[in-house]
Every structure is written in structure tokens, then in C-alpha cells.
PDB file of C-alpha atoms in Angstrom:
ATOM      1  CA  MET A  27      -0.142  -0.038  -0.143  1.00 50.00           C
ATOM      2  CA  ASN A  28       2.665   2.398   0.908  1.00 53.00           C
ATOM      3  CA  LYS A  29       4.533   1.561  -2.353  1.00 52.00           C
ATOM      4  CA  MET A  30       1.449   2.516  -4.281  1.00 49.00           C
ATOM      5  CA  LYS A  31       1.131   5.652  -2.458  1.00 51.00           C
ATOM      6  CA  LYS A  32       4.710   6.458  -2.966  1.00 53.00           C
ATOM      7  CA  LEU A  33       4.245   5.711  -6.827  1.00 50.00           C
ATOM      8  CA  PHE A  34       1.157   8.130  -7.170  1.00 49.00           C
ATOM      9  CA  GLN A  35       3.313  10.821  -5.407  1.00 53.00           C
ATOM     10  CA  SER A  36       5.820  10.605  -8.004  1.00 64.00           C
ATOM     11  CA  ARG A  37       6.415  13.640 -10.156  1.00 69.00           C
ATOM     12  CA  GLU A  38       6.794  11.624 -13.244  1.00 75.00           C
ATOM     13  CA  ILE A  39       3.787   9.395 -12.639  1.00 79.00           C
ATOM     14  CA  SER A  40       1.698  12.708 -12.268  1.00 74.00           C
ATOM     15  CA  LEU A  41       3.211  14.218 -15.509  1.00 79.00           C
ATOM     16  CA  LEU A  42       2.316  10.898 -17.249  1.00 83.00           C
ATOM     17  CA  LEU A  43      -1.349  11.013 -15.884  1.00 84.00           C
ATOM     18  CA  VAL A  44      -1.726  14.519 -17.246  1.00 79.00           C
ATOM     19  CA  MET A  45      -0.321  13.541 -20.734  1.00 84.00           C
ATOM     20  CA  ILE A  46      -2.596  10.438 -20.845  1.00 87.00           C
ATOM     21  CA  ILE A  47      -5.631  12.626 -19.677  1.00 87.00           C
ATOM     22  CA  LEU A  48      -4.704  15.134 -22.525  1.00 82.00           C
ATOM     23  CA  CYS A  49      -4.396  12.298 -25.187  1.00 87.00           C
ATOM     24  CA  ALA A  50      -7.696  11.136 -24.262  1.00 87.00           C
ATOM     25  CA  LEU A  51      -9.318  14.566 -24.581  1.00 85.00           C
ATOM     26  CA  ILE A  52      -7.758  15.034 -27.929  1.00 85.00           C
ATOM     27  CA  GLN A  53      -8.988  11.455 -29.118  1.00 86.00           C
ATOM     28  CA  MET A  54     -12.566  12.353 -28.150  1.00 86.00           C
ATOM     29  CA  ARG A  55     -12.258  15.619 -30.523  1.00 82.00           C
ATOM     30  CA  ASN A  56     -10.406  13.767 -33.364  1.00 80.00           C
ATOM     31  CA  SER A  57     -10.561   9.913 -33.689  1.00 80.00           C
ATOM     32  CA  SER A  58      -7.656   9.760 -35.935  1.00 80.00           C
ATOM     33  CA  PHE A  59      -5.167  10.991 -33.187  1.00 82.00           C
ATOM     34  CA  LEU A  60      -4.104   7.924 -31.355  1.00 82.00           C
ATOM     35  CA  THR A  61      -3.047   6.171 -34.546  1.00 83.00           C
ATOM     36  CA  ALA A  62       0.469   4.929 -35.499  1.00 82.00           C
ATOM     37  CA  SER A  63       0.896   7.400 -38.423  1.00 83.00           C
ATOM     38  CA  VAL A  64      -0.007  10.355 -36.213  1.00 84.00           C
ATOM     39  CA  MET A  65       2.223   9.236 -33.246  1.00 86.00           C
ATOM     40  CA  ASN A  66       5.045   8.689 -35.706  1.00 86.00           C
ATOM     41  CA  SER A  67       4.667  11.986 -37.344  1.00 87.00           C
ATOM     42  CA  ILE A  68       4.623  13.869 -33.975  1.00 90.00           C
ATOM     43  CA  LEU A  69       7.808  11.855 -32.854  1.00 90.00           C
ATOM     44  CA  LYS A  70       9.693  12.691 -36.190  1.00 92.00           C
ATOM     45  CA  ASN A  71       8.504  16.327 -36.346  1.00 92.00           C
ATOM     46  CA  TYR A  72       9.629  17.197 -32.761  1.00 93.00           C
ATOM     47  CA  SER A  73      12.618  14.759 -32.476  1.00 95.00           C
ATOM     48  CA  TYR A  74      15.282  17.682 -32.541  1.00 94.00           C
ATOM     49  CA  THR A  75      13.157  19.481 -29.704  1.00 95.00           C
ATOM     50  CA  MET A  76      13.139  16.544 -27.730  1.00 96.00           C
ATOM     51  CA  MET A  77      16.775  15.935 -28.140  1.00 96.00           C
ATOM     52  CA  LEU A  78      17.656  19.585 -27.280  1.00 97.00           C
ATOM     53  CA  SER A  79      15.248  19.099 -24.212  1.00 96.00           C
ATOM     54  CA  VAL A  80      17.686  16.522 -22.704  1.00 96.00           C
ATOM     55  CA  GLY A  81      20.658  18.997 -23.259  1.00 96.00           C
ATOM     56  CA  MET A  82      18.689  21.777 -21.665  1.00 96.00           C
ATOM     57  CA  LEU A  83      18.131  19.561 -18.757  1.00 96.00           C
ATOM     58  CA  MET A  84      21.809  19.319 -17.784  1.00 96.00           C
ATOM     59  CA  VAL A  85      22.132  23.108 -18.388  1.00 97.00           C
ATOM     60  CA  LEU A  86      19.241  23.553 -15.872  1.00 95.00           C
ATOM     61  CA  LEU A  87      20.690  21.269 -13.374  1.00 96.00           C
ATOM     62  CA  ILE A  88      23.625  23.263 -12.895  1.00 96.00           C
ATOM     63  CA  GLY A  89      21.665  26.348 -12.198  1.00 92.00           C
ATOM     64  CA  GLY A  90      22.123  27.754 -15.807  1.00 95.00           C
ATOM     65  CA  ILE A  91      20.170  28.558 -18.833  1.00 94.00           C
ATOM     66  CA  ASP A  92      20.779  28.500 -22.484  1.00 96.00           C
ATOM     67  CA  ILE A  93      18.566  30.746 -24.836  1.00 95.00           C
ATOM     68  CA  SER A  94      20.957  30.569 -27.688  1.00 96.00           C
ATOM     69  CA  VAL A  95      20.306  26.864 -28.729  1.00 97.00           C
ATOM     70  CA  GLY A  96      18.228  27.945 -31.823  1.00 96.00           C
ATOM     71  CA  ALA A  97      21.051  30.093 -33.019  1.00 96.00           C
ATOM     72  CA  THR A  98      23.451  27.482 -32.254  1.00 97.00           C
ATOM     73  CA  LEU A  99      21.404  24.987 -34.176  1.00 97.00           C
ATOM     74  CA  ALA A 100      21.098  27.278 -37.246  1.00 96.00           C
ATOM     75  CA  PHE A 101      24.703  28.296 -37.445  1.00 97.00           C
ATOM     76  CA  SER A 102      25.908  24.534 -37.215  1.00 97.00           C
ATOM     77  CA  GLY A 103      23.335  23.329 -39.688  1.00 96.00           C
ATOM     78  CA  MET A 104      23.871  26.311 -42.060  1.00 97.00           C
ATOM     79  CA  THR A 105      27.731  25.900 -42.075  1.00 97.00           C
ATOM     80  CA  ALA A 106      27.681  22.145 -42.463  1.00 96.00           C
ATOM     81  CA  SER A 107      25.218  22.541 -45.361  1.00 96.00           C
ATOM     82  CA  LEU A 108      27.476  25.383 -47.093  1.00 96.00           C
ATOM     83  CA  LEU A 109      30.355  22.824 -46.686  1.00 96.00           C
ATOM     84  CA  MET A 110      28.213  20.134 -48.174  1.00 96.00           C
ATOM     85  CA  ARG A 111      27.193  22.480 -51.060  1.00 94.00           C
ATOM     86  CA  SER A 112      30.951  23.130 -51.826  1.00 93.00           C
ATOM     87  CA  GLY A 113      31.839  19.598 -52.043  1.00 92.00           C
ATOM     88  CA  ALA A 114      33.966  19.700 -48.928  1.00 94.00           C
ATOM     89  CA  LEU A 115      31.735  17.008 -47.550  1.00 94.00           C
ATOM     90  CA  THR A 116      30.827  13.943 -49.362  1.00 93.00           C
ATOM     91  CA  SER A 117      28.701  11.762 -46.961  1.00 95.00           C
ATOM     92  CA  CYS A 118      25.884  12.072 -44.606  1.00 95.00           C
ATOM     93  CA  PHE A 119      28.105  10.910 -41.501  1.00 96.00           C
ATOM     94  CA  GLN A 120      30.587  13.856 -42.573  1.00 97.00           C
ATOM     95  CA  VAL A 121      27.739  16.415 -42.665  1.00 97.00           C
ATOM     96  CA  PHE A 122      26.675  15.264 -39.227  1.00 97.00           C
ATOM     97  CA  LEU A 123      30.189  15.244 -37.872  1.00 97.00           C
ATOM     98  CA  ALA A 124      30.995  18.694 -39.220  1.00 97.00           C
ATOM     99  CA  SER A 125      27.671  20.231 -37.672  1.00 97.00           C
ATOM    100  CA  THR A 126      28.346  18.473 -34.446  1.00 97.00           C
ATOM    101  CA  LEU A 127      31.950  19.861 -34.197  1.00 98.00           C
ATOM    102  CA  ILE A 128      30.830  23.329 -34.964  1.00 97.00           C
ATOM    103  CA  GLY A 129      28.130  23.071 -32.336  1.00 97.00           C
ATOM    104  CA  THR A 130      30.631  21.784 -29.812  1.00 97.00           C
ATOM    105  CA  PHE A 131      32.987  24.713 -30.493  1.00 97.00           C
ATOM    106  CA  CYS A 132      30.150  27.130 -30.104  1.00 97.00           C
ATOM    107  CA  GLY A 133      28.988  25.360 -26.765  1.00 97.00           C
ATOM    108  CA  PHE A 134      32.582  25.617 -25.485  1.00 97.00           C
ATOM    109  CA  LEU A 135      32.911  29.360 -26.152  1.00 97.00           C
ATOM    110  CA  THR A 136      29.532  29.698 -24.392  1.00 97.00           C
ATOM    111  CA  GLY A 137      30.711  27.763 -21.379  1.00 97.00           C
ATOM    112  CA  LEU A 138      33.860  29.731 -21.338  1.00 97.00           C
ATOM    113  CA  VAL A 139      32.120  33.122 -21.224  1.00 97.00           C
ATOM    114  CA  ILE A 140      29.815  31.940 -18.296  1.00 96.00           C
ATOM    115  CA  ALA A 141      32.401  30.015 -16.302  1.00 95.00           C
ATOM    116  CA  LYS A 142      35.471  32.251 -16.490  1.00 94.00           C
ATOM    117  CA  GLY A 143      33.891  35.358 -17.660  1.00 95.00           C
ATOM    118  CA  LYS A 144      31.333  35.279 -14.665  1.00 93.00           C
ATOM    119  CA  VAL A 145      28.614  36.411 -16.839  1.00 95.00           C
ATOM    120  CA  ILE A 146      24.942  35.532 -15.721  1.00 95.00           C
ATOM    121  CA  PRO A 147      23.937  32.765 -18.095  1.00 96.00           C
ATOM    122  CA  ILE A 148      20.791  34.391 -19.388  1.00 94.00           C
ATOM    123  CA  ILE A 149      22.715  37.736 -20.304  1.00 96.00           C
ATOM    124  CA  ALA A 150      25.607  35.606 -21.846  1.00 96.00           C
ATOM    125  CA  THR A 151      23.395  33.276 -23.939  1.00 96.00           C
ATOM    126  CA  LEU A 152      21.266  36.106 -25.055  1.00 95.00           C
ATOM    127  CA  GLY A 153      24.081  38.060 -26.617  1.00 96.00           C
ATOM    128  CA  ILE A 154      25.702  34.782 -27.851  1.00 96.00           C
ATOM    129  CA  ARG A 155      22.063  34.029 -29.553  1.00 96.00           C
ATOM    130  CA  TYR A 156      22.290  37.246 -31.613  1.00 96.00           C
ATOM    131  CA  ILE A 157      26.146  36.517 -32.383  1.00 96.00           C
ATOM    132  CA  TYR A 158      25.543  33.050 -33.668  1.00 96.00           C
ATOM    133  CA  ARG A 159      22.168  34.036 -35.354  1.00 96.00           C
ATOM    134  CA  GLY A 160      24.169  36.834 -37.338  1.00 95.00           C
ATOM    135  CA  MET A 161      27.031  34.609 -38.175  1.00 95.00           C
ATOM    136  CA  SER A 162      24.598  32.306 -39.794  1.00 95.00           C
ATOM    137  CA  TYR A 163      23.464  35.034 -42.019  1.00 95.00           C
ATOM    138  CA  LEU A 164      26.871  36.175 -42.707  1.00 95.00           C
ATOM    139  CA  VAL A 165      28.496  32.732 -43.671  1.00 94.00           C
ATOM    140  CA  SER A 166      25.739  32.057 -46.027  1.00 92.00           C
ATOM    141  CA  GLY A 167      25.624  35.661 -47.738  1.00 91.00           C
ATOM    142  CA  PHE A 168      21.981  35.927 -46.671  1.00 90.00           C
ATOM    143  CA  LYS A 169      20.891  33.135 -48.867  1.00 91.00           C
ATOM    144  CA  SER A 170      19.567  29.507 -48.203  1.00 93.00           C
ATOM    145  CA  VAL A 171      20.741  26.221 -49.262  1.00 94.00           C
ATOM    146  CA  ASN A 172      18.076  24.140 -51.071  1.00 93.00           C
ATOM    147  CA  ALA A 173      17.666  20.525 -51.484  1.00 92.00           C
ATOM    148  CA  SER A 174      19.212  20.465 -55.076  1.00 90.00           C
ATOM    149  CA  SER A 175      22.631  21.157 -53.371  1.00 92.00           C
ATOM    150  CA  MET A 176      22.339  18.482 -50.854  1.00 94.00           C
ATOM    151  CA  LEU A 177      23.586  14.973 -50.914  1.00 94.00           C
ATOM    152  CA  GLN A 178      20.958  12.419 -51.576  1.00 95.00           C
ATOM    153  CA  ASP A 179      21.785  10.088 -48.756  1.00 94.00           C
ATOM    154  CA  TYR A 180      21.694  13.042 -46.434  1.00 95.00           C
ATOM    155  CA  LYS A 181      18.178  14.027 -47.611  1.00 94.00           C
ATOM    156  CA  ASN A 182      16.785  10.505 -47.238  1.00 95.00           C
ATOM    157  CA  PHE A 183      18.505  10.121 -43.491  1.00 95.00           C
ATOM    158  CA  ALA A 184      15.411  11.886 -42.031  1.00 94.00           C
ATOM    159  CA  GLN A 185      12.976   9.688 -43.922  1.00 92.00           C
ATOM    160  CA  ASP A 186      14.668   6.293 -43.532  1.00 93.00           C
ATOM    161  CA  SER A 187      14.251   3.902 -40.598  1.00 91.00           C
ATOM    162  CA  THR A 188      16.708   1.658 -38.861  1.00 89.00           C
ATOM    163  CA  LEU A 189      15.264  -1.547 -37.133  1.00 86.00           C
ATOM    164  CA  GLY A 190      11.906  -0.264 -37.972  1.00 85.00           C
ATOM    165  CA  ILE A 191      12.351   3.028 -36.270  1.00 90.00           C
ATOM    166  CA  ASN A 192      12.872   6.508 -37.862  1.00 93.00           C
ATOM    167  CA  ASN A 193      16.419   7.565 -37.983  1.00 95.00           C
ATOM    168  CA  LEU A 194      15.724  10.931 -36.250  1.00 96.00           C
ATOM    169  CA  VAL A 195      13.479   9.066 -33.580  1.00 95.00           C
ATOM    170  CA  LEU A 196      16.295   6.646 -33.040  1.00 95.00           C
ATOM    171  CA  LEU A 197      18.810   9.430 -32.553  1.00 96.00           C
ATOM    172  CA  THR A 198      16.681  11.014 -29.996  1.00 96.00           C
ATOM    173  CA  LEU A 199      16.041   7.577 -28.155  1.00 96.00           C
ATOM    174  CA  GLY A 200      19.814   7.129 -28.014  1.00 95.00           C
ATOM    175  CA  ALA A 201      20.720  10.512 -26.760  1.00 96.00           C
ATOM    176  CA  TYR A 202      17.868   9.885 -23.748  1.00 97.00           C
ATOM    177  CA  ILE A 203      19.457   6.602 -22.942  1.00 96.00           C
ATOM    178  CA  LEU A 204      23.075   8.062 -22.937  1.00 96.00           C
ATOM    179  CA  PHE A 205      22.064  10.728 -20.693  1.00 96.00           C
ATOM    180  CA  PHE A 206      20.097   8.666 -18.320  1.00 96.00           C
ATOM    181  CA  ILE A 207      23.251   6.647 -17.739  1.00 96.00           C
ATOM    182  CA  VAL A 208      25.366   9.652 -17.338  1.00 96.00           C
ATOM    183  CA  LEU A 209      23.215  11.518 -15.024  1.00 95.00           C
ATOM    184  CA  ARG A 210      22.143   8.273 -12.940  1.00 94.00           C
ATOM    185  CA  TRP A 211      25.474   6.193 -12.761  1.00 95.00           C
ATOM    186  CA  THR A 212      28.505   8.427 -13.464  1.00 95.00           C
ATOM    187  CA  LYS A 213      30.762  10.669 -11.363  1.00 95.00           C
ATOM    188  CA  PHE A 214      30.149  13.523 -13.784  1.00 96.00           C
ATOM    189  CA  GLY A 215      26.475  13.136 -13.538  1.00 95.00           C
ATOM    190  CA  ARG A 216      26.677  13.433  -9.642  1.00 95.00           C
ATOM    191  CA  ARG A 217      28.703  16.451  -9.892  1.00 96.00           C
ATOM    192  CA  ILE A 218      26.149  18.245 -12.240  1.00 96.00           C
ATOM    193  CA  TYR A 219      23.604  17.714  -9.405  1.00 95.00           C
ATOM    194  CA  ALA A 220      26.075  18.888  -6.940  1.00 94.00           C
ATOM    195  CA  VAL A 221      26.885  21.992  -8.665  1.00 95.00           C
ATOM    196  CA  GLY A 222      23.251  22.850  -9.301  1.00 92.00           C
ATOM    197  CA  SER A 223      22.109  22.105  -5.627  1.00 89.00           C
ATOM    198  CA  ASN A 224      24.886  24.052  -3.873  1.00 89.00           C
ATOM    199  CA  PRO A 225      27.885  25.545  -5.813  1.00 89.00           C
ATOM    200  CA  SER A 226      29.649  26.856  -2.639  1.00 89.00           C
ATOM    201  CA  ALA A 227      29.285  23.330  -1.142  1.00 91.00           C
ATOM    202  CA  ALA A 228      30.509  21.760  -4.408  1.00 92.00           C
ATOM    203  CA  VAL A 229      33.730  23.996  -4.401  1.00 90.00           C
ATOM    204  CA  VAL A 230      34.454  23.068  -0.779  1.00 90.00           C
ATOM    205  CA  SER A 231      34.007  19.398  -1.843  1.00 90.00           C
ATOM    206  CA  GLY A 232      36.671  19.763  -4.444  1.00 92.00           C
ATOM    207  CA  ILE A 233      34.532  19.691  -7.383  1.00 93.00           C
ATOM    208  CA  PRO A 234      35.762  21.821 -10.383  1.00 95.00           C
ATOM    209  CA  VAL A 235      32.832  23.883 -10.920  1.00 95.00           C
ATOM    210  CA  ASP A 236      34.017  25.975 -13.671  1.00 95.00           C
ATOM    211  CA  TRP A 237      35.069  22.718 -15.569  1.00 96.00           C
ATOM    212  CA  VAL A 238      31.742  21.138 -15.084  1.00 96.00           C
ATOM    213  CA  LYS A 239      29.804  24.309 -16.372  1.00 96.00           C
ATOM    214  CA  ILE A 240      32.271  24.323 -19.415  1.00 97.00           C
ATOM    215  CA  SER A 241      31.515  20.615 -20.072  1.00 97.00           C
ATOM    216  CA  VAL A 242      27.909  20.979 -19.657  1.00 97.00           C
ATOM    217  CA  TYR A 243      27.467  23.987 -22.143  1.00 98.00           C
ATOM    218  CA  THR A 244      29.969  22.096 -24.673  1.00 97.00           C
ATOM    219  CA  ILE A 245      27.702  19.050 -24.568  1.00 97.00           C
ATOM    220  CA  MET A 246      24.732  21.356 -25.175  1.00 98.00           C
ATOM    221  CA  GLY A 247      26.514  22.747 -28.066  1.00 97.00           C
ATOM    222  CA  SER A 248      27.325  19.387 -29.435  1.00 97.00           C
ATOM    223  CA  ILE A 249      23.593  18.425 -29.166  1.00 97.00           C
ATOM    224  CA  CYS A 250      22.657  21.548 -30.937  1.00 97.00           C
ATOM    225  CA  GLY A 251      25.144  20.597 -33.703  1.00 97.00           C
ATOM    226  CA  VAL A 252      23.602  17.109 -34.063  1.00 97.00           C
ATOM    227  CA  CYS A 253      20.119  18.947 -34.052  1.00 97.00           C
ATOM    228  CA  GLY A 254      21.184  21.137 -36.734  1.00 96.00           C
ATOM    229  CA  SER A 255      21.828  18.461 -39.276  1.00 96.00           C
ATOM    230  CA  MET A 256      18.791  16.751 -38.274  1.00 96.00           C
ATOM    231  CA  TYR A 257      16.615  19.764 -38.764  1.00 96.00           C
ATOM    232  CA  VAL A 258      18.214  20.333 -42.288  1.00 96.00           C
ATOM    233  CA  SER A 259      17.697  16.707 -43.260  1.00 96.00           C
ATOM    234  CA  TYR A 260      14.175  16.622 -42.247  1.00 95.00           C
ATOM    235  CA  TYR A 261      13.294  19.854 -44.162  1.00 95.00           C
ATOM    236  CA  THR A 262      15.852  19.349 -47.107  1.00 94.00           C
ATOM    237  CA  SER A 263      16.682  23.165 -46.726  1.00 93.00           C
ATOM    238  CA  ALA A 264      18.994  25.375 -44.646  1.00 94.00           C
ATOM    239  CA  GLN A 265      17.418  28.535 -43.776  1.00 93.00           C
ATOM    240  CA  ASN A 266      19.011  31.445 -41.797  1.00 91.00           C
ATOM    241  CA  ASN A 267      16.015  31.907 -39.563  1.00 91.00           C
ATOM    242  CA  MET A 268      15.445  27.958 -38.820  1.00 93.00           C
ATOM    243  CA  ALA A 269      14.720  27.006 -35.297  1.00 91.00           C
ATOM    244  CA  THR A 270      13.885  30.594 -34.344  1.00 91.00           C
ATOM    245  CA  GLY A 271      12.123  30.477 -30.928  1.00 87.00           C
ATOM    246  CA  ILE A 272      12.681  26.888 -30.372  1.00 92.00           C
ATOM    247  CA  GLU A 273      14.275  27.501 -27.109  1.00 91.00           C
ATOM    248  CA  MET A 274      11.104  28.479 -25.567  1.00 87.00           C
ATOM    249  CA  ASP A 275       9.514  24.981 -26.291  1.00 90.00           C
ATOM    250  CA  VAL A 276      12.776  23.215 -25.019  1.00 93.00           C
ATOM    251  CA  ILE A 277      12.754  25.221 -21.719  1.00 90.00           C
ATOM    252  CA  ALA A 278       8.916  24.517 -21.300  1.00 88.00           C
ATOM    253  CA  SER A 279       9.636  20.860 -22.031  1.00 90.00           C
ATOM    254  CA  CYS A 280      12.144  20.759 -19.097  1.00 91.00           C
ATOM    255  CA  VAL A 281       9.871  22.941 -16.808  1.00 87.00           C
ATOM    256  CA  VAL A 282       6.812  20.717 -17.528  1.00 86.00           C
ATOM    257  CA  GLY A 283       9.180  17.778 -16.875  1.00 87.00           C
ATOM    258  CA  GLY A 284       9.676  18.966 -13.367  1.00 84.00           C
ATOM    259  CA  VAL A 285      13.139  20.451 -13.800  1.00 88.00           C
ATOM    260  CA  ALA A 286      13.771  23.144 -11.305  1.00 83.00           C
ATOM    261  CA  LEU A 287      14.881  26.560 -12.894  1.00 81.00           C
ATOM    262  CA  SER A 288      17.038  27.026  -9.773  1.00 82.00           C
ATOM    263  CA  GLY A 289      19.056  23.874 -10.492  1.00 86.00           C
ATOM    264  CA  GLY A 290      19.872  20.621  -8.838  1.00 87.00           C
ATOM    265  CA  ARG A 291      16.386  19.041  -9.477  1.00 87.00           C
ATOM    266  CA  GLY A 292      15.063  17.192 -12.451  1.00 90.00           C
ATOM    267  CA  ASN A 293      15.659  13.861 -14.253  1.00 92.00           C
ATOM    268  CA  VAL A 294      15.776  12.252 -17.915  1.00 95.00           C
ATOM    269  CA  ALA A 295      12.386  10.419 -17.449  1.00 92.00           C
ATOM    270  CA  GLY A 296      10.643  13.673 -16.475  1.00 91.00           C
ATOM    271  CA  VAL A 297      12.094  15.615 -19.503  1.00 94.00           C
ATOM    272  CA  LEU A 298      10.974  12.892 -21.820  1.00 94.00           C
ATOM    273  CA  ILE A 299       7.465  12.999 -20.617  1.00 91.00           C
ATOM    274  CA  GLY A 300       7.472  16.803 -20.622  1.00 90.00           C
ATOM    275  CA  SER A 301       8.840  17.036 -24.082  1.00 93.00           C
ATOM    276  CA  ALA A 302       6.415  14.482 -25.412  1.00 91.00           C
ATOM    277  CA  THR A 303       3.685  16.615 -23.755  1.00 88.00           C
ATOM    278  CA  ILE A 304       4.815  19.735 -25.442  1.00 88.00           C
ATOM    279  CA  ALA A 305       4.854  17.935 -28.753  1.00 90.00           C
ATOM    280  CA  ILE A 306       1.511  16.310 -28.399  1.00 88.00           C
ATOM    281  CA  ILE A 307       0.011  19.854 -27.587  1.00 84.00           C
ATOM    282  CA  SER A 308       1.830  21.492 -30.557  1.00 83.00           C
ATOM    283  CA  LYS A 309       0.640  18.925 -32.892  1.00 82.00           C
ATOM    284  CA  SER A 310      -2.851  18.365 -31.606  1.00 80.00           C
ATOM    285  CA  LEU A 311      -4.107  21.953 -31.500  1.00 77.00           C
ATOM    286  CA  SER A 312      -4.521  22.146 -35.318  1.00 75.00           C
ATOM    287  CA  LEU A 313      -5.993  18.541 -35.456  1.00 76.00           C
ATOM    288  CA  VAL A 314      -8.965  19.625 -33.136  1.00 74.00           C
ATOM    289  CA  GLY A 315      -9.743  22.591 -35.241  1.00 74.00           C
ATOM    290  CA  ILE A 316      -8.393  25.375 -32.585  1.00 76.00           C
ATOM    291  CA  ASN A 317      -8.131  28.862 -34.246  1.00 76.00           C
ATOM    292  CA  PRO A 318      -4.474  29.468 -35.032  1.00 72.00           C
ATOM    293  CA  PHE A 319      -4.843  32.740 -33.149  1.00 72.00           C
ATOM    294  CA  TRP A 320      -5.892  30.890 -29.996  1.00 78.00           C
ATOM    295  CA  GLN A 321      -3.378  28.012 -30.377  1.00 72.00           C
ATOM    296  CA  GLN A 322      -0.362  29.766 -28.442  1.00 77.00           C
ATOM    297  CA  ALA A 323      -2.553  31.048 -25.665  1.00 82.00           C
ATOM    298  CA  LEU A 324      -4.230  27.671 -25.196  1.00 74.00           C
ATOM    299  CA  LYS A 325      -0.707  25.826 -25.371  1.00 72.00           C
ATOM    300  CA  GLY A 326       0.515  28.204 -22.825  1.00 77.00           C
ATOM    301  CA  ALA A 327      -2.462  27.490 -20.341  1.00 80.00           C
ATOM    302  CA  ILE A 328      -1.995  23.745 -20.835  1.00 69.00           C
ATOM    303  CA  ILE A 329       1.641  24.107 -19.905  1.00 70.00           C
ATOM    304  CA  LEU A 330       0.760  26.301 -16.869  1.00 78.00           C
ATOM    305  CA  VAL A 331      -1.761  23.559 -15.489  1.00 74.00           C
ATOM    306  CA  ALA A 332       0.920  20.920 -16.094  1.00 66.00           C
ATOM    307  CA  VAL A 333       3.558  22.993 -14.112  1.00 69.00           C
ATOM    308  CA  MET A 334       0.874  23.743 -11.465  1.00 76.00           C
ATOM    309  CA  VAL A 335       0.096  20.081 -11.129  1.00 68.00           C
ATOM    310  CA  ASN A 336       3.939  19.357 -10.868  1.00 63.00           C
ATOM    311  CA  VAL A 337       4.543  21.998  -8.193  1.00 70.00           C
ATOM    312  CA  ILE A 338       1.589  20.586  -6.151  1.00 74.00           C
ATOM    313  CA  VAL A 339       3.083  17.109  -6.278  1.00 67.00           C
ATOM    314  CA  GLN A 340       6.613  18.267  -5.345  1.00 68.00           C
ATOM    315  CA  ARG A 341       5.371  20.294  -2.450  1.00 75.00           C
ATOM    316  CA  ASN A 342       3.573  17.058  -0.967  1.00 74.00           C
ATOM    317  CA  MET A 343       6.760  15.067  -1.595  1.00 68.00           C
ATOM    318  CA  ASP A 344       8.887  17.792   0.142  1.00 70.00           C
ATOM    319  CA  LYS A 345       6.400  17.806   2.935  1.00 75.00           C
ATOM    320  CA  HIS A 346       6.371  13.987   3.481  1.00 72.00           C
ATOM    321  CA  ILE A 347      10.101  14.219   3.586  1.00 67.00           C
ATOM    322  CA  LEU A 348      10.196  16.841   6.303  1.00 70.00           C
ATOM    323  CA  GLU A 349       7.618  14.866   8.310  1.00 69.00           C
ATOM    324  CA  ARG A 350       9.665  11.858   8.187  1.00 68.00           C
ATOM    325  CA  ARG A 351      12.834  13.691   9.313  1.00 64.00           C
ATOM    326  CA  GLU A 352      10.846  15.288  12.259  1.00 62.00           C
ATOM    327  CA  VAL A 353       9.772  11.671  13.253  1.00 55.00           C
TER     328      VAL A 353
END
């Protein structure tokens, strides 16, 4: 009985229940929603957003934030696309590798500014967001890269499947499994939680806080690089304004998933459910015939309700912990 009670007090279970109720309500309005084709479309369409969310999880866990992810994605994807068009990259793997390396370097610079420059994360990433977005326009000469200039295997990547699973979805699942292992069972993962929970105590404990911060932002940049190639492969076009505003959905996915903006609290399972919820909301509003002008407002309201439920559950959990300590 106590185990069942503990299960239903779980933050992840409460989020899952909200998502199930949401899906049931949408299904009542549109009977084609809970079908394999629609679910596959949602996962494929929002795969890069979901992958960015797991990277943002680590950034938020250390008490940071990164609102430059959309610009980093665009700069990485655009630069790799330009190299592909010039003939410098001759395979799909090389395009992904180039985009990932560019994103990694961008993330490293961001981490360096925040950790060593002691700049507040939101201010640093706001400025970097404009820099990387501007660089995307500059390197491309304010032009786009269209499908005719891309490698055929690269264009096919987003549509092809491996082991019956779409490649974009498979990459995203792989990222979630990898970071679940990292955060749960590695020394680096424990250091991330320690830095976010109490930076001063982490320093006293001998944890290299600056190194952890730089590493986390570098990893976030790497994920942006991978997502840059995923995005371009999916749309078979590299635009300078691609992924504009995506950071809001990414941060919302984490918040809905129970990640504390103050740092030190959150996990991969919660973010997976949170990002899936955001994806479902984004896709379903048009399916049920909601006026486009109301979609953003309704999306915000649903997110707010999900967060409120999560906060209530978290408070109950904290209350029970305090009660046990008093006993």
C-alpha cells in the first residue's frame, strides 16, 4: 500500500497521467489522433526539440540556462550545409560530424564566457544568441541552401528507418538513454547535481565547478550541432531563420518535466514526458480545429496547468520528507 502511495506521489507519474488525460481528450475530438501514423509523425517532427530538451536538462541542473540553442542549431546546420554544397563534405556522416563539431565549439565558447567570464547565463546566452544568428546570415551571404545542393543520402536520412524506427527518432532515443546513464550512474552526473544544488558546497568538496559548467555547455553545443543536421535533413533546406524561438519549447519541456530552474532537481524521465507533452500539444491543437490565433494562448494555459500540478506534487513530496525527518 505504501509503495502504491509513493508511486502516485511521484512527479513523473503525475506528469504521465496529465499526458494520458490530454491524449484522451484530444482523441475524443479527433478519432484519428491515437494512430500509429500520427504518433510517428509527432515523434519525427519534434525529435530535434526533444533531443535539445535533454541537453537543456543538464544546463538547468547546474543552475544555468541557454537561450542560444536555436541560433547555435542554425549556425551549425547552415555552415555544414554550405560545406556540403561546396563539395567539401561527401557523405551524410561527414555532414553530421561537421555540424556536431561546429556546435561543440560554439557551446565551449558559451561555457567559457559563463564559467570564466562570470557572466550571468541568461545575459551571456542572449548576447551569444544574436552573435550566432548573425553569423549564420553572414557565412551564407543571406541566402539559403536548397535540396538540389544536398547529398541524396543526407536528404534520405530523416525519412529512412533503422530496425523499423525512424532515424531521427532513433537518434533521440539514443540521446535519452545515454544521458540517463550519465546522470544516474556516473561521477560526472553526480557532479552536475552537486553544482546545481549548492555551488559553494561543491567548491568546498573539491568539485571543479568551472570545468563542470564548461563541459555541460559544450555538450549542449554538441547536441545543437547534431540537431542542426537533423533539422536540415528533415526539411531538406537550410534557412538562416530556422529554429527561431525553439528555445522556448525546449525550456517549457524541461519545466513541464519537473526540472527546477534554480538547479539541482530534475531527471531524464521527467524531461522525456515533458517534451512528449509539448510535442502532443503543438501537434494536436490544429488537429482538433483550434483557431491558429488561440493556439499559442491555449498551449501556454495547458503548460501552466501541467506545471501547477507538478509543483503541487513536489510540495507534497517535500512535506512528506520533512515529516519523516521530524519523526
